[in-house]
Amino acid sequence: MKTTKTHASLKDIANYVGVSISLVSFVLNDKARQHRVSEEMVRKIKEAAEKLNYQPNIFAKSLREGKSHVIGVVLSDISNPFFSSIARCLEDEAEKYGYSVLFSSSDENRERSEKQIAHLINRGVDGLILVPCEKSQSTVRAVLETGKPLVLIDRYFPDVHTNYVCLNNREMSRLATSTILASGYSHPGTIAYDTTLQHMLDRRSGYRQAMEDAGKAAFVSESLIRECDLHQSISSAIDKLLAEGVDSLLFATNNIATESLMVIKNKGINVPGELGIIGFDGGSAFDLFQVPISYIQQPVALMAQKTVEIIMDEILVGQRLTHQIEVQGTLVIKESTKK
Amino acid sequence: MKTTKTHASLKDIANYVGVSISLVSFVLNDKARQHRVSEEMVRKIKEAAEKLNYQPNIFAKSLREGKSHVIGVVLSDISNPFFSSIARCLEDEAEKYGYSVLFSSSDENRERSEKQIAHLINRGVDGLILVPCEKSQSTVRAVLETGKPLVLIDRYFPDVHTNYVCLNNREMSRLATSTILASGYSHPGTIAYDTTLQHMLDRRSGYRQAMEDAGKAAFVSESLIRECDLHQSISSAIDKLLAEGVDSLLFATNNIATESLMVIKNKGINVPGELGIIGFDGGSAFDLFQVPISYIQQPVALMAQKTVEIIMDEILVGQRLTHQIEVQGTLVIKESTKK
DNA sequence: CTGTTAGCGCTTTCAC
DNA sequence: GTGAAAGCGCTAACAG
């Protein structure tokens, strides 16, 4: 018994029915009408296909059509809950179009992501969905030049003209901060990653905006917008912020929030009494903390839907409009901001 | 400018250098020696390939070779942390072999998983890695019959002869339970999913074993091994167990543990004083709970490594031995079991 | 040492 | 209404 259980081909059906291969191809691709194939013939061929359990050979089809019916996705790390939930939604959306999704994780490493992208393009993906990493403008531009349909998700570069779908980061961050203020906290600080990626800048600037709106612009020294990169630095960032007299914190990502909560717990700081908190993206860790944590929720399913919609437009219709979509987040208020 | 920026082909290189296509093919596939191509020629061709930025057309290659260099993976749900971490590891392992991974989520639904599998096979994947869902023996057997290399991961069916890689579930569960007992808890209970999947049966039976070993067999009524399926039932499962006089709990999965901790927190039960706890797989939620939770850790990276190793053996070498691997877990003890 | 040739399975143009 | 034939890019058996 051979491993490659050679499936029935058009030829097999043609022989079986006693007609030409092309006729079978027409019928099985719903081009029967167009070629005015007789009803009788159509029936016979479809029956035979059914009987022989015909499955089109996707390699041949791809070779011939220059299409793979696969879209490639490069994200930060698929084992990160935020990205894995995006992954799941992308998978579901793509499926609606009969498309499969090939994932790879860049680990926020530019070289690595370039390799992954090259690999995916080599694999013949019909389009690319990217969570671009820092300073990868040139990479994104290079992809653009290949003419491959491309949509960025979660992040974008203001100086690169591409499709993208992301959260209204600035606004959500502003809203979160002003909510903290409205709850009676007077000295909120924030912790974000030390990166030039736009979504982080926006989250920081939303915080700043809220502070200005509240007439606390003067209070916002750079030291209230702490940056961190490694896990260790979170602890020291919190120390410094507390030393500044901060009474509440906005965490710019889920990871930062989770790490920070760990630190806060270990320090025995009381939430929300001593410290008010808002995080990003929710998750069971937020709910199991001493007090449920308020958070900014991203409409992940919607983001995925829009992203796939855009890319499929380009792939199928060949549309070349640029879609830049900002979806609206939701602020979910729990106990951690109830002073 | 065309979308399909038609890449350089073997033909282009052949024309450029002024030789035949096959010669180019040999050289570029490292069969130069074998065909005793002259050094000079090899150099020229490789240079030309470099210069024209040749990239083999993967569709043609696949069509010709009947191989896609892709492996398909069907798991429960890629947005579940346990599976997304497996996904990530599988991705990394496959990459070492130049293979890509196509994921899909079955949601523990047999019909759905059958569709996904069929789809992946249609896509021409060279092998399949499955987290099989309940009662899908026949599906697995069907895959086996196609002759496609197959490895099950996380779970297996005792009555189906396949490759698999899973945790030493019974032993870990036994160890966890006996550890609970050794810590001074006398009435441990357990909560597992209501399923006939072997890994769940094993986790239950490990618990039972430990109880027998401790001379508490009589104490183990069925009611101490609660089953749950929906979220709501967890709450009632815990209620019943507490009513039975249970003073500690072993949760058979990460999800069950997380849900349960939520319930326990809401009930205001003191851990580890009133209730000792051991969960599965760890995660930040476990660490942020009032007291860090002890857990059984699965060597996910190792599992992925073994799985890919086995499947690549079959794909590349055509090996047909059956590998059934049980990897060893680790019991990580935290505060939740220190009475 | 190098070239010719025959497909892999499919789509599609053109001819009858 | 139906069929013949070319060709997508690649590999490999066979010639020379």
XYZ file of C-alpha atoms (C1' of nucleotides) in Angstrom:
710
model
C 0.000 0.000 0.000
C 1.462 3.280 -1.064
C 1.773 6.179 1.318
C 0.569 8.640 -1.237
C -2.795 7.124 -1.732
C -3.045 8.831 -5.057
C -6.413 10.472 -5.106
C -8.792 10.434 -8.019
C -7.829 13.084 -10.545
C -9.767 14.849 -13.250
C -8.276 12.339 -15.599
C -9.718 9.434 -13.638
C -13.146 10.960 -13.823
C -12.741 11.725 -17.503
C -11.777 8.138 -18.226
C -14.550 6.817 -16.065
C -17.206 8.820 -17.813
C -15.529 8.620 -21.184
C -15.101 12.319 -21.838
C -12.241 14.796 -21.962
C -10.473 16.211 -18.973
C -11.417 19.760 -19.814
C -15.086 18.971 -19.785
C -14.778 17.533 -16.321
C -12.850 20.575 -15.222
C -15.556 22.882 -16.529
C -18.301 21.025 -14.786
C -16.502 20.693 -11.476
C -15.668 24.379 -11.461
C -19.230 25.423 -12.099
C -18.409 26.629 -15.550
C -20.848 24.207 -17.114
C -23.370 26.861 -18.083
C -20.760 29.124 -19.474
C -19.573 26.338 -21.730
C -23.066 25.102 -22.399
C -22.395 21.574 -21.257
C -25.462 19.363 -21.461
C -27.479 18.716 -18.328
C -27.009 15.023 -18.815
C -23.257 15.355 -18.950
C -23.170 17.542 -15.881
C -25.095 14.978 -13.926
C -22.898 12.100 -15.034
C -19.698 13.913 -14.265
C -20.818 15.097 -10.872
C -21.925 11.596 -10.011
C -18.621 10.150 -11.048
C -16.750 12.765 -9.047
C -18.820 11.883 -6.028
C -18.342 8.194 -6.525
C -14.598 8.376 -7.029
C -14.384 10.740 -4.099
C -12.649 13.372 -6.136
C -10.587 15.967 -4.276
C -8.885 18.610 -6.366
C -5.134 18.511 -6.031
C -4.354 21.720 -4.296
C -0.737 21.788 -5.426
C -1.681 21.670 -9.079
C -4.346 24.239 -8.540
C -1.957 26.534 -6.749
C 0.701 26.120 -9.360
C -1.728 26.857 -12.114
C -3.530 29.738 -10.436
C -0.602 31.189 -8.560
C -2.698 31.160 -5.404
C -2.353 29.133 -2.257
C -5.543 29.974 -0.393
C -3.426 30.522 2.651
C -2.736 33.741 4.464
C 0.355 34.208 6.539
C 0.327 35.809 9.961
C 3.341 37.002 11.865
C 2.583 38.015 15.394
C 4.562 38.694 18.463
C 4.171 35.381 20.221
C 1.326 32.987 19.798
C 1.662 31.756 23.355
C 0.795 35.236 24.643
C -2.916 35.210 25.524
C -3.716 38.419 23.685
C -2.175 37.176 20.465
C -3.488 33.685 20.768
C -6.989 35.060 21.045
C -6.347 37.124 17.943
C -4.989 34.016 16.281
C -8.103 32.096 17.067
C -10.345 34.799 15.670
C -8.263 35.141 12.531
C -8.504 31.430 12.028
C -12.280 31.511 12.314
C -12.643 34.478 9.994
C -10.328 33.078 7.343
C -12.209 29.841 7.400
C -15.300 31.658 6.219
C -13.470 32.374 2.999
C -12.086 28.873 2.674
C -8.684 30.167 3.650
C -6.173 28.704 6.062
C -3.784 30.626 8.225
C -0.095 30.047 8.733
C 1.170 31.552 11.992
C 4.621 32.480 13.094
C 5.982 34.268 16.119
C 8.497 37.058 15.772
C 9.303 37.518 19.466
C 9.442 41.234 18.677
C 12.696 40.593 16.913
C 13.068 42.372 13.602
C 15.477 39.986 11.978
C 13.434 37.051 13.022
C 10.275 38.604 11.687
C 11.972 39.312 8.379
C 12.907 35.688 8.069
C 9.402 34.592 8.909
C 7.905 36.942 6.387
C 10.290 35.828 3.678
C 9.481 32.260 4.536
C 5.760 32.847 4.349
C 6.051 34.623 1.037
C 8.116 31.735 -0.219
C 5.393 29.448 0.920
C 3.205 31.336 -1.491
C 0.772 32.864 0.948
C -1.787 35.026 -0.806
C -1.569 37.771 1.782
C 0.111 38.774 4.969
C -1.212 39.909 8.330
C 1.450 41.420 10.519
C 1.864 42.562 14.080
C 4.938 44.569 13.174
C 7.773 44.911 15.630
C 9.708 48.004 16.476
C 11.654 49.745 13.728
C 10.388 47.386 11.086
C 9.147 50.117 8.771
C 11.579 49.048 6.112
C 10.413 45.466 6.385
C 6.829 46.541 5.973
C 7.711 48.710 3.011
C 9.526 45.807 1.427
C 6.424 43.665 1.758
C 4.381 46.441 0.271
C 6.631 46.453 -2.740
C 6.116 42.800 -3.417
C 2.515 43.742 -4.061
C 1.305 41.075 -1.622
C -1.882 42.117 0.145
C -0.913 43.283 3.599
C -2.759 44.327 6.731
C -1.141 45.367 9.982
C -2.979 44.551 13.172
C -2.670 45.956 16.708
C 0.016 48.409 15.547
C 0.899 50.627 12.632
C 3.493 53.109 11.454
C 2.292 56.667 10.849
C 4.962 57.073 8.213
C 4.087 53.956 6.240
C 0.975 53.989 4.118
C -0.640 50.607 4.781
C -3.833 48.945 5.719
C -4.144 48.531 9.436
C -6.609 47.698 12.183
C -5.945 48.811 15.706
C -7.548 49.971 18.906
C -8.358 53.616 19.606
C -5.467 53.438 22.001
C -5.093 57.089 22.769
C -8.736 57.578 23.550
C -9.037 54.465 25.700
C -5.996 55.389 27.641
C -7.292 58.911 28.130
C -10.639 57.587 29.228
C -9.076 55.144 31.644
C -6.937 57.838 33.193
C -9.764 60.303 33.525
C -11.857 57.569 35.081
C -9.137 56.983 37.622
C -9.113 60.694 38.379
C -12.877 60.831 38.610
C -12.751 57.982 41.114
C -10.875 60.179 43.535
C -7.272 59.331 42.797
C -5.240 62.436 42.317
C -1.822 61.175 41.282
C -2.051 58.501 38.601
C 1.063 57.173 36.929
C 1.467 54.725 34.073
C 3.851 51.986 33.011
C 4.424 51.220 29.358
C 7.026 49.410 27.327
C 10.091 51.298 26.288
C 9.364 51.239 22.587
C 8.650 53.643 19.768
C 5.771 51.554 18.507
C 2.807 53.769 17.848
C 0.305 51.908 19.989
C 2.524 52.432 23.020
C 3.084 56.097 22.202
C -0.657 56.491 21.878
C -1.344 54.811 25.158
C 1.147 57.068 26.840
C -0.162 60.151 25.154
C -3.744 59.326 26.119
C -2.623 59.299 29.716
C -0.891 62.631 29.304
C -3.925 64.100 27.601
C -6.168 63.150 30.495
C -3.740 64.706 32.905
C -3.686 67.923 30.935
C -7.453 67.978 30.702
C -7.561 67.646 34.461
C -5.217 70.582 34.851
C -2.477 68.330 36.097
C -0.111 68.828 33.233
C 2.476 70.244 35.583
C 2.316 67.130 37.672
C 3.199 64.875 34.803
C 6.939 64.621 34.949
C 8.499 62.036 32.713
C 9.037 60.017 35.817
C 5.333 59.288 35.976
C 5.483 57.548 32.662
C 7.727 54.708 33.447
C 9.140 52.468 30.829
C 10.212 48.947 31.236
C 11.550 46.216 29.078
C 12.659 43.347 31.201
C 10.708 41.783 33.975
C 13.065 43.023 36.639
C 12.622 46.622 35.655
C 8.925 46.532 36.442
C 9.653 46.218 40.101
C 11.950 49.216 40.077
C 9.530 51.195 37.908
C 6.855 50.686 40.528
C 9.242 51.622 43.312
C 10.081 54.881 41.603
C 6.488 55.715 40.875
C 5.480 55.084 44.468
C 8.334 57.268 45.597
C 6.890 60.013 43.389
C 3.708 59.807 45.375
C 1.610 58.042 42.794
C -1.712 56.736 44.117
C -2.914 54.850 41.067
C -1.525 53.141 37.963
C -2.484 52.489 34.372
C -0.690 49.517 32.838
C -0.256 49.731 29.101
C -0.364 46.014 28.322
C -1.636 42.823 29.790
C 1.846 41.528 30.447
C 2.920 44.647 32.243
C -0.218 44.494 34.324
C 0.277 40.866 35.250
C 3.898 41.345 36.204
C 3.051 44.467 38.144
C 0.262 42.836 40.077
C 2.766 40.245 41.166
C 5.036 42.970 42.491
C 2.180 44.813 44.138
C 1.009 41.653 45.782
C 4.457 40.883 47.094
C 4.834 44.374 48.482
C 1.543 43.960 50.278
C 0.141 47.144 48.815
C -3.588 47.485 49.271
C -5.720 47.785 46.123
C -7.782 49.901 45.630
C -7.200 51.661 48.969
C -3.553 52.561 48.641
C -3.348 52.117 44.907
C -5.958 52.264 42.141
C -5.341 50.096 39.078
C -6.443 49.739 35.470
C -4.943 47.191 33.140
C -5.321 46.006 29.578
C -7.183 43.062 28.051
C -8.578 41.377 31.126
C -8.010 37.680 31.790
C -8.454 35.295 34.664
C -5.402 36.637 36.472
C -7.145 39.993 36.788
C -10.179 38.387 38.316
C -8.270 36.277 40.787
C -6.275 39.137 42.190
C -7.185 40.233 45.716
C -9.693 42.548 44.120
C -10.944 42.266 40.503
C -8.958 44.567 38.241
C -10.566 47.167 35.974
C -9.340 46.985 32.393
C -9.511 48.254 28.869
C -11.031 45.615 26.679
C -10.157 45.283 23.020
C -12.784 43.928 20.642
C -10.517 41.184 19.414
C -13.111 39.364 17.322
C -14.061 42.554 15.537
C -10.443 43.429 14.888
C -9.835 40.032 13.367
C -12.981 40.280 11.303
C -12.027 43.641 9.849
C -8.496 42.509 9.200
C -9.523 39.439 7.287
C -12.192 41.374 5.449
C -9.638 43.854 4.194
C -7.126 41.290 3.170
C -9.720 39.162 1.412
C -10.921 42.195 -0.484
C -7.468 42.650 -1.807
C -6.894 39.012 -2.545
C -10.214 38.243 -4.180
C -11.307 41.544 -5.654
C -7.855 42.963 -6.155
C -9.028 46.062 -4.406
C -6.298 48.554 -3.631
C -7.890 51.106 -1.386
C -6.088 51.627 1.874
C -8.146 50.826 4.945
C -7.026 52.263 8.233
C -9.380 51.207 10.949
C -9.498 52.179 14.583
C -11.875 50.036 16.568
C -13.429 51.164 19.830
C -12.409 49.563 23.079
C -14.512 49.235 26.212
C -13.596 50.270 29.681
C -14.556 47.550 32.130
C -14.749 48.881 35.652
C -14.203 46.536 38.578
C -13.167 46.983 42.185
C -9.585 48.034 41.587
C -10.566 51.628 40.866
C -13.182 52.048 43.587
C -11.386 54.027 46.195
C 3.209 46.319 -12.484
C 1.826 42.883 -12.005
C 0.756 41.615 -8.639
C 2.397 38.303 -9.178
C 5.888 39.617 -9.500
C 6.823 36.485 -11.322
C 9.978 35.276 -9.664
C 13.014 33.988 -11.448
C 12.570 30.352 -12.399
C 15.019 27.594 -13.172
C 14.426 28.408 -16.790
C 15.507 31.995 -16.307
C 18.720 30.872 -14.726
C 19.272 28.279 -17.415
C 18.827 30.893 -20.126
C 20.994 33.350 -18.298
C 23.874 30.922 -17.943
C 23.190 29.226 -21.232
C 22.654 25.682 -19.980
C 19.774 23.293 -19.562
C 17.158 23.515 -16.880
C 17.997 20.166 -15.394
C 21.588 21.133 -14.840
C 20.449 24.128 -12.884
C 18.050 21.971 -10.935
C 20.800 19.528 -10.009
C 23.141 22.222 -8.852
C 20.556 24.060 -6.851
C 19.455 20.869 -5.161
C 22.963 19.936 -4.165
C 23.042 17.031 -6.558
C 25.993 18.521 -8.391
C 28.470 15.943 -7.119
C 26.156 13.102 -7.769
C 25.873 14.204 -11.379
C 29.504 15.205 -11.569
C 28.817 18.734 -12.667
C 31.997 20.769 -13.141
C 33.107 23.103 -10.390
C 33.089 25.925 -12.870
C 29.471 25.287 -13.835
C 28.377 25.002 -10.235
C 29.894 28.354 -9.482
C 28.319 30.045 -12.474
C 24.891 28.658 -11.775
C 24.971 29.495 -8.102
C 26.054 32.990 -8.919
C 23.286 33.428 -11.410
C 20.756 32.090 -8.938
C 21.993 34.556 -6.391
C 21.949 37.407 -8.835
C 18.473 36.705 -10.164
C 17.308 36.176 -6.613
C 15.970 32.750 -7.385
C 13.328 31.324 -5.104
C 12.046 27.860 -5.881
C 8.371 27.798 -6.673
C 6.927 25.868 -3.838
C 3.748 24.957 -5.664
C 5.629 23.304 -8.474
C 7.873 21.561 -6.035
C 4.947 20.316 -4.021
C 3.091 19.151 -7.091
C 6.081 17.311 -8.347
C 7.189 15.797 -5.049
C 3.806 15.273 -3.512
C 5.030 17.036 -0.399
C 3.995 20.350 1.075
C 6.541 20.767 3.860
C 3.655 21.677 6.095
C 2.289 19.757 9.023
C -1.266 20.166 10.156
C -2.231 20.478 13.788
C -5.714 20.180 15.190
C -5.966 21.123 18.803
C -8.722 21.935 21.174
C -8.551 25.729 21.059
C -5.515 27.758 20.267
C -6.683 30.577 22.502
C -6.429 28.285 25.513
C -3.077 28.999 27.212
C -2.065 25.382 27.488
C -2.616 24.734 23.811
C -1.178 28.004 22.647
C 2.015 27.199 24.478
C 2.049 23.818 22.786
C 1.398 25.586 19.499
C 4.338 27.849 19.984
C 6.656 24.977 20.769
C 5.444 22.951 17.821
C 6.059 25.933 15.583
C 9.620 26.266 16.851
C 10.350 22.580 16.528
C 8.916 22.292 13.034
C 10.947 25.265 11.948
C 14.101 23.325 12.689
C 13.125 20.969 9.913
C 12.108 23.729 7.539
C 8.502 22.846 8.113
C 5.549 25.136 8.706
C 2.554 24.397 10.841
C -1.094 24.883 10.015
C -3.267 25.107 13.126
C -6.939 24.622 13.614
C -9.156 24.483 16.638
C -11.686 21.718 17.092
C -13.444 23.114 20.170
C -13.631 19.500 21.347
C -16.269 18.952 18.719
C -15.895 15.724 16.783
C -17.625 16.799 13.622
C -15.742 20.013 13.552
C -12.449 18.226 14.037
C -13.263 15.837 11.222
C -13.829 18.730 8.895
C -10.604 20.361 9.942
C -8.680 17.178 9.438
C -10.180 16.625 6.017
C -9.380 20.180 5.132
C -5.791 19.843 6.247
C -5.340 16.637 4.328
C -6.792 18.347 1.298
C -4.297 21.088 1.805
C -1.718 18.414 1.354
C -0.104 18.494 4.757
C 2.660 15.934 5.066
C 1.599 14.861 8.507
C -0.928 15.446 11.210
C -0.597 16.233 14.897
C -3.845 15.827 16.769
C -5.253 16.597 20.169
C -8.116 14.188 19.637
C -11.485 14.932 21.102
C -13.786 12.540 22.864
C -15.072 9.551 20.949
C -13.019 10.331 17.902
C -11.408 6.922 17.679
C -12.990 6.337 14.312
C -11.679 9.654 13.042
C -8.196 8.768 14.168
C -8.445 5.355 12.577
C -9.569 6.954 9.342
C -6.511 9.186 9.351
C -4.356 6.171 10.039
C -5.764 4.502 6.962
C -4.831 7.357 4.704
C -1.264 6.496 5.598
C -0.525 10.086 6.596
C 2.003 10.294 9.402
C 0.094 10.929 12.590
C 0.984 11.730 16.178
C -1.482 12.341 18.971
C -0.480 14.763 21.667
C -1.796 15.285 25.204
C -4.236 12.419 24.799
C -4.482 8.984 23.258
C -6.855 6.071 22.854
C -5.811 2.795 24.437
C -7.738 0.942 21.773
C -6.153 2.683 18.811
C -2.613 1.810 17.874
C -0.982 5.182 17.154
C 1.970 7.328 17.931
C 1.350 9.549 20.874
C 3.064 11.826 23.353
C 1.428 12.588 26.645
C 2.058 13.280 30.288
C 2.452 10.563 32.887
C -0.958 11.692 34.045
C -1.764 8.903 36.405
C 1.509 9.122 38.221
C 1.456 12.912 38.523
C -2.031 12.858 39.819
C -1.152 10.169 42.301
C 1.887 12.093 43.427
C -0.071 15.316 43.804
C -2.706 13.598 45.873
C -0.241 11.845 48.106
C 1.557 15.135 48.567
C -1.670 16.696 49.685
C -2.142 13.887 52.154
C 1.419 14.144 53.382
C 0.852 17.845 54.006
C -1.705 17.041 56.602
C -4.945 17.148 54.655
C -6.986 14.079 55.292
C -9.926 14.398 52.937
C -8.858 15.391 49.426
C -11.340 15.487 46.587
C -10.831 16.117 42.895
C -12.661 17.769 40.032
C -12.231 16.563 36.483
C -14.080 16.930 33.223
C -16.893 14.589 32.504
C -15.239 12.831 29.610
C -14.002 9.403 28.668
C -10.751 10.770 27.321
C -7.890 8.750 28.648
C -5.908 11.594 30.132
C -8.866 12.492 32.330
C -9.441 8.899 33.327
C -5.779 8.650 34.220
C -5.831 11.794 36.286
C -8.830 10.490 38.165
C -7.340 7.086 38.646
C -4.089 8.544 39.951
C -6.074 10.277 42.635
C -7.866 7.092 43.491
C -4.625 5.178 43.629
C -3.121 7.607 46.103
C -6.194 7.311 48.262
C -5.950 3.556 48.219
C -2.271 3.653 49.014
C -3.111 5.819 52.002
C -5.647 3.313 53.190
C -8.452 5.691 52.418
C -10.059 3.675 49.678
C -13.238 3.440 51.666
C -13.406 7.163 51.891
C -13.370 7.625 48.130
C -16.985 7.639 47.188
C -17.780 8.631 43.636
C -18.922 11.899 45.050
C -15.354 12.868 45.792
C -14.519 12.701 42.134
C -16.719 15.382 40.766
C -17.236 15.898 37.110
C -18.131 19.061 35.430
C -18.686 20.250 31.933
C -20.107 23.725 31.983
C -18.855 26.610 34.033
C -21.877 26.670 36.238
C -21.448 23.111 37.336
C -18.072 23.855 38.848
C -19.678 25.897 41.532
C -22.086 23.144 42.433
C -19.339 20.526 42.240
C -17.392 22.444 44.836
C -20.449 22.864 47.013
C -21.051 19.156 46.994
C -17.465 18.325 47.724
C -17.381 20.710 50.652
C -20.569 19.194 51.958
C -18.808 15.817 51.876
C -16.225 17.215 54.224
C -13.410 17.610 51.747
C -10.463 19.644 53.044
C -8.396 19.831 49.860
C -8.822 19.636 46.102
C -6.932 18.478 43.042
C -8.066 20.140 39.832
C -7.545 18.059 36.733
C -7.007 20.896 34.276
C -5.915 24.472 34.203
C -9.356 25.667 33.201
C -11.071 23.802 35.973
C -8.572 25.198 38.430
C -9.034 28.762 37.248
C -12.793 28.565 37.341
C -12.690 26.899 40.720
C -10.380 29.466 42.223
C -12.902 32.071 41.177
C -15.615 30.237 43.054
C -13.409 29.674 46.064
C -12.473 33.313 46.155
C -16.093 34.378 45.976
C -17.041 32.037 48.765
C -14.303 33.513 50.894
C -12.787 30.145 51.634
C -9.342 30.332 53.144
C -6.515 28.656 51.251
C -4.552 26.742 52.421
C -6.078 26.851 55.913
C -9.569 25.640 55.138
C -8.765 24.135 51.779
C -5.558 22.818 50.236
C -5.219 23.095 46.479
C -3.212 21.671 43.604
C -3.888 22.637 40.006
C -2.507 21.879 36.566
C -0.124 23.778 34.308
C 0.509 26.904 36.358
C 0.113 30.372 34.909
C -0.081 33.908 36.219
C -3.577 33.434 37.600
C -2.206 30.811 39.973
C 0.440 33.175 41.212
C -1.885 36.111 41.733
C -4.369 34.187 43.803
C -4.469 35.075 47.515
C -1.810 32.463 47.960
C 0.334 30.977 45.179
C -1.127 27.729 43.936
C 0.804 24.461 43.761
C 0.559 22.718 40.424
C 1.526 19.889 38.176
C 3.737 21.184 35.428
C 3.851 19.578 32.017
C 7.097 19.730 30.051
C 5.422 21.349 27.085
C 8.575 22.060 25.112
C 9.731 18.489 25.479
C 6.349 17.147 24.453
C 6.399 19.278 21.335
C 9.934 18.262 20.570
C 9.169 14.576 20.812
C 6.006 14.959 18.791
C 7.705 16.728 15.938
C 10.627 14.329 16.089
C 8.318 11.382 15.633
C 6.328 12.906 12.837
C 9.435 14.057 10.987
C 10.870 10.570 11.262
C 7.854 9.259 9.509
C 7.749 11.997 6.925
C 11.425 12.078 6.057
C 12.624 8.584 6.753
C 9.358 6.828 6.161
C 9.795 5.099 9.468
C 6.778 3.172 10.639
C 7.559 2.208 14.180
C 4.947 3.249 16.667
C 6.188 5.610 19.326
C 4.158 5.935 22.471
C 5.795 8.369 24.807
C 4.912 9.364 28.331
C 6.841 12.375 29.501
C 7.422 13.135 33.162
C 5.714 16.076 34.799
C 6.975 18.062 37.756
C 5.124 18.844 40.925
C 5.615 22.484 41.818
C 4.788 23.128 45.439
C 3.694 26.580 46.541
C 1.745 27.909 49.492
C -1.632 26.453 48.588
C -0.745 23.076 50.050
C 1.030 24.254 53.186
C -1.516 23.738 55.856
C 29.683 16.128 -17.647
C 25.324 17.973 -19.895
C 20.801 17.894 -22.391
C 16.211 15.880 -23.635
C 12.064 14.484 -22.194
C 8.145 13.071 -19.730
C 5.137 13.997 -16.591
C 2.887 15.895 -11.546
C -2.867 17.721 -11.999
C -4.997 21.567 -13.249
C -7.013 25.612 -16.116
C -8.008 27.713 -20.263
C -7.697 29.018 -25.121
C -8.873 27.630 -29.326
C -10.584 24.516 -32.586
C -14.092 21.466 -34.334
C -21.448 20.820 -26.739
C -16.944 18.681 -26.571
C -11.919 17.839 -27.084
C -6.900 18.792 -27.909
C -3.152 20.979 -26.389
C -0.230 24.227 -24.087
C 1.910 25.387 -20.004
C 2.331 26.724 -14.723
C 7.853 25.306 -12.531
C 9.944 21.520 -11.042
C 12.295 16.678 -10.788
C 14.435 12.649 -12.473
C 15.038 8.834 -15.589
C 17.454 8.235 -19.537
C 20.577 9.502 -23.380
C 24.563 10.746 -25.046
